[in-house]
Amino acid sequence: KRKEQKSERNTLTRVLHCLFIINRMINKCIRFALIFAIALLLVFIVRRWMFTLYLVSVEKGSKTTQNTELVMVNKLPLGPIQRGDKVLMHCKNRYIGQIVALPGDTITIEKQLFVVPVRPQCPCSCCVNGGYLVVKCNGKMHVVCRHDIEGRVKHLLFLNL
């Protein structure tokens, strides 16, 4: 009878030990899943509202090769924009351009004087205070509303594909 009790205790001990190990593995998996979910959420927040990477086509060089730049765009609020800032615009496509003129500036485009409007006709709140900007992109001047600018650009890599 004692051998049977000892055998039952050993079996019970083994079962409890297995349950303990399974419980630890489940806890580790839950912890890993939670940490992974938090990391994904942080990556989403950073990419959506702070910084993101873009591959942008650039019209440089010969027409047989397509030049592409990998750029990082700072999506934090633009703050004061200055002439010479490189920005990413999104109209129909995404373009990299350089700020040439600010609201109220007078510039010459194709031998004609042009005053950059201070008060845009766009009703959005970000444009009311910022007005239009003149951006030079691929050798051409574009009048761009402030809300069409995604953020400041930091060039990371130039690819010649």
Coordinates of C-alpha atoms in Angstrom, one line a residue:
K1 CA 0.0 0.0 0.0
R2 CA 2.9 2.4 0.8
K3 CA 4.4 1.8 -2.6
E4 CA 1.1 2.6 -4.3
Q5 CA 0.8 5.8 -2.2
K6 CA 4.4 6.8 -3.1
S7 CA 3.8 6.0 -6.7
E8 CA 0.6 8.2 -6.6
R9 CA 2.5 11.0 -5.0
N10 CA 5.3 10.8 -7.6
T11 CA 2.7 10.9 -10.4
L12 CA 0.9 13.8 -8.7
T13 CA 4.2 15.6 -8.3
R14 CA 5.1 15.1 -11.9
V15 CA 1.7 16.3 -13.0
L16 CA 1.9 19.4 -10.8
H17 CA 5.4 20.0 -12.1
C18 CA 4.2 19.8 -15.7
L19 CA 1.3 22.1 -15.0
F20 CA 3.8 24.6 -13.4
I21 CA 6.0 24.5 -16.5
I22 CA 3.0 24.9 -18.8
N23 CA 1.8 27.8 -16.7
R24 CA 5.3 29.5 -16.9
M25 CA 5.4 29.0 -20.7
I26 CA 1.9 30.5 -21.0
N27 CA 2.9 33.5 -18.9
K28 CA 6.0 34.0 -21.0
C29 CA 4.0 33.8 -24.2
I30 CA 1.5 36.3 -22.9
R31 CA 4.3 38.7 -21.8
F32 CA 5.9 38.3 -25.2
A33 CA 2.6 39.0 -27.0
L34 CA 2.0 42.0 -24.8
I35 CA 5.5 43.5 -25.4
F36 CA 5.2 42.8 -29.1
A37 CA 1.8 44.5 -29.3
I38 CA 3.1 47.6 -27.4
A39 CA 6.1 47.7 -29.8
L40 CA 3.8 47.5 -32.8
L41 CA 1.7 50.3 -31.4
L42 CA 4.7 52.5 -30.8
V43 CA 6.0 51.9 -34.4
F44 CA 2.6 52.8 -35.7
I45 CA 2.4 56.0 -33.7
V46 CA 5.9 57.1 -34.7
R47 CA 5.4 56.3 -38.4
R48 CA 1.9 57.9 -38.5
W49 CA 2.5 61.1 -36.6
M50 CA 6.3 61.7 -36.2
F51 CA 8.7 60.2 -38.8
T52 CA 8.3 58.0 -41.8
L53 CA 10.4 56.8 -44.7
Y54 CA 9.5 57.3 -48.4
L55 CA 11.0 56.3 -51.7
V56 CA 10.6 59.3 -53.9
S57 CA 11.3 59.4 -57.7
V58 CA 13.6 62.3 -58.8
E59 CA 13.8 63.6 -62.3
K60 CA 17.6 63.9 -62.6
G61 CA 20.1 62.5 -65.1
S62 CA 19.2 60.5 -68.2
K63 CA 15.7 59.5 -69.0
T64 CA 16.6 55.8 -69.3
T65 CA 17.4 55.4 -65.6
Q66 CA 15.1 56.2 -62.8
N67 CA 16.7 57.9 -59.8
T68 CA 15.1 57.3 -56.4
E69 CA 15.8 58.8 -53.1
L70 CA 15.1 57.3 -49.7
V71 CA 14.0 60.2 -47.5
M72 CA 12.9 60.5 -43.9
V73 CA 10.1 63.0 -43.4
N74 CA 9.6 64.7 -40.0
K75 CA 5.9 64.8 -39.6
L76 CA 5.9 66.8 -36.4
P77 CA 4.3 70.2 -36.6
L78 CA 6.3 72.3 -39.2
G79 CA 6.6 75.4 -37.1
P80 CA 8.1 78.4 -38.8
I81 CA 9.0 77.6 -42.4
Q82 CA 12.1 79.3 -43.9
R83 CA 13.4 79.7 -47.4
G84 CA 15.6 76.8 -48.3
D85 CA 13.8 74.2 -46.2
K86 CA 13.4 70.9 -48.1
V87 CA 9.9 69.5 -47.8
L88 CA 7.8 66.6 -49.0
M89 CA 4.7 67.8 -50.9
H90 CA 1.7 65.6 -51.7
C91 CA -0.6 66.7 -54.5
K92 CA -1.3 63.7 -56.8
N93 CA 2.1 62.2 -56.1
R94 CA 4.8 62.9 -53.5
Y95 CA 7.5 65.3 -54.5
I96 CA 10.6 66.7 -52.8
G97 CA 10.9 70.5 -53.1
Q98 CA 12.7 73.4 -51.7
I99 CA 10.9 76.5 -50.2
V100 CA 11.7 79.5 -52.5
A101 CA 9.2 82.1 -51.3
L102 CA 6.9 82.7 -48.3
P103 CA 3.5 84.4 -48.0
G104 CA 3.8 88.0 -49.0
D105 CA 7.1 87.6 -50.9
T106 CA 7.4 89.0 -54.4
I107 CA 9.2 86.8 -56.9
T108 CA 9.8 86.6 -60.6
I109 CA 8.3 83.7 -62.5
E110 CA 8.9 83.6 -66.3
K111 CA 9.8 87.3 -66.4
Q112 CA 6.6 88.3 -64.5
L113 CA 6.3 89.6 -60.9
F114 CA 4.2 87.5 -58.7
V115 CA 3.1 88.2 -55.1
V116 CA 2.7 85.1 -53.0
P117 CA -0.8 85.3 -51.4
V118 CA -0.9 85.7 -47.7
R119 CA -4.5 84.7 -47.2
P120 CA -5.3 81.5 -49.1
Q121 CA -8.8 80.6 -50.3
C122 CA -8.4 77.2 -48.6
P123 CA -10.7 77.0 -45.6
C124 CA -8.5 74.6 -43.5
S125 CA -7.1 75.8 -40.2
C126 CA -3.4 75.1 -41.0
C127 CA -3.5 77.3 -44.1
V128 CA -5.3 80.3 -42.6
N129 CA -2.2 81.3 -40.6
G130 CA 0.4 79.9 -43.1
G131 CA -0.8 80.9 -46.5
Y132 CA 0.7 79.7 -49.7
L133 CA 4.3 78.8 -50.3
V134 CA 6.3 78.7 -53.5
V135 CA 8.3 75.5 -53.8
K136 CA 10.9 74.6 -56.4
C137 CA 10.6 71.0 -57.5
N138 CA 12.4 69.4 -60.5
G139 CA 13.3 72.8 -61.8
K140 CA 9.8 74.2 -61.8
M141 CA 8.1 76.6 -59.4
H142 CA 4.8 75.5 -57.7
V143 CA 2.5 77.5 -55.6
V144 CA 1.5 75.1 -52.7
C145 CA -1.0 75.4 -49.9
R146 CA 0.6 74.7 -46.5
H147 CA -1.6 71.7 -45.9
D148 CA -0.1 70.0 -49.0
I149 CA 3.3 69.8 -47.2
E150 CA 3.7 66.6 -45.2
G151 CA 6.9 67.6 -43.5
R152 CA 10.6 68.5 -43.6
V153 CA 12.8 66.1 -45.5
K154 CA 16.1 64.5 -44.5
H155 CA 17.9 62.7 -47.3
L156 CA 19.0 59.2 -46.3
L157 CA 20.0 57.4 -49.5
F158 CA 20.2 58.0 -53.2
L159 CA 19.5 54.9 -55.4
N160 CA 20.2 54.8 -59.2
L161 CA 17.8 52.1 -60.5

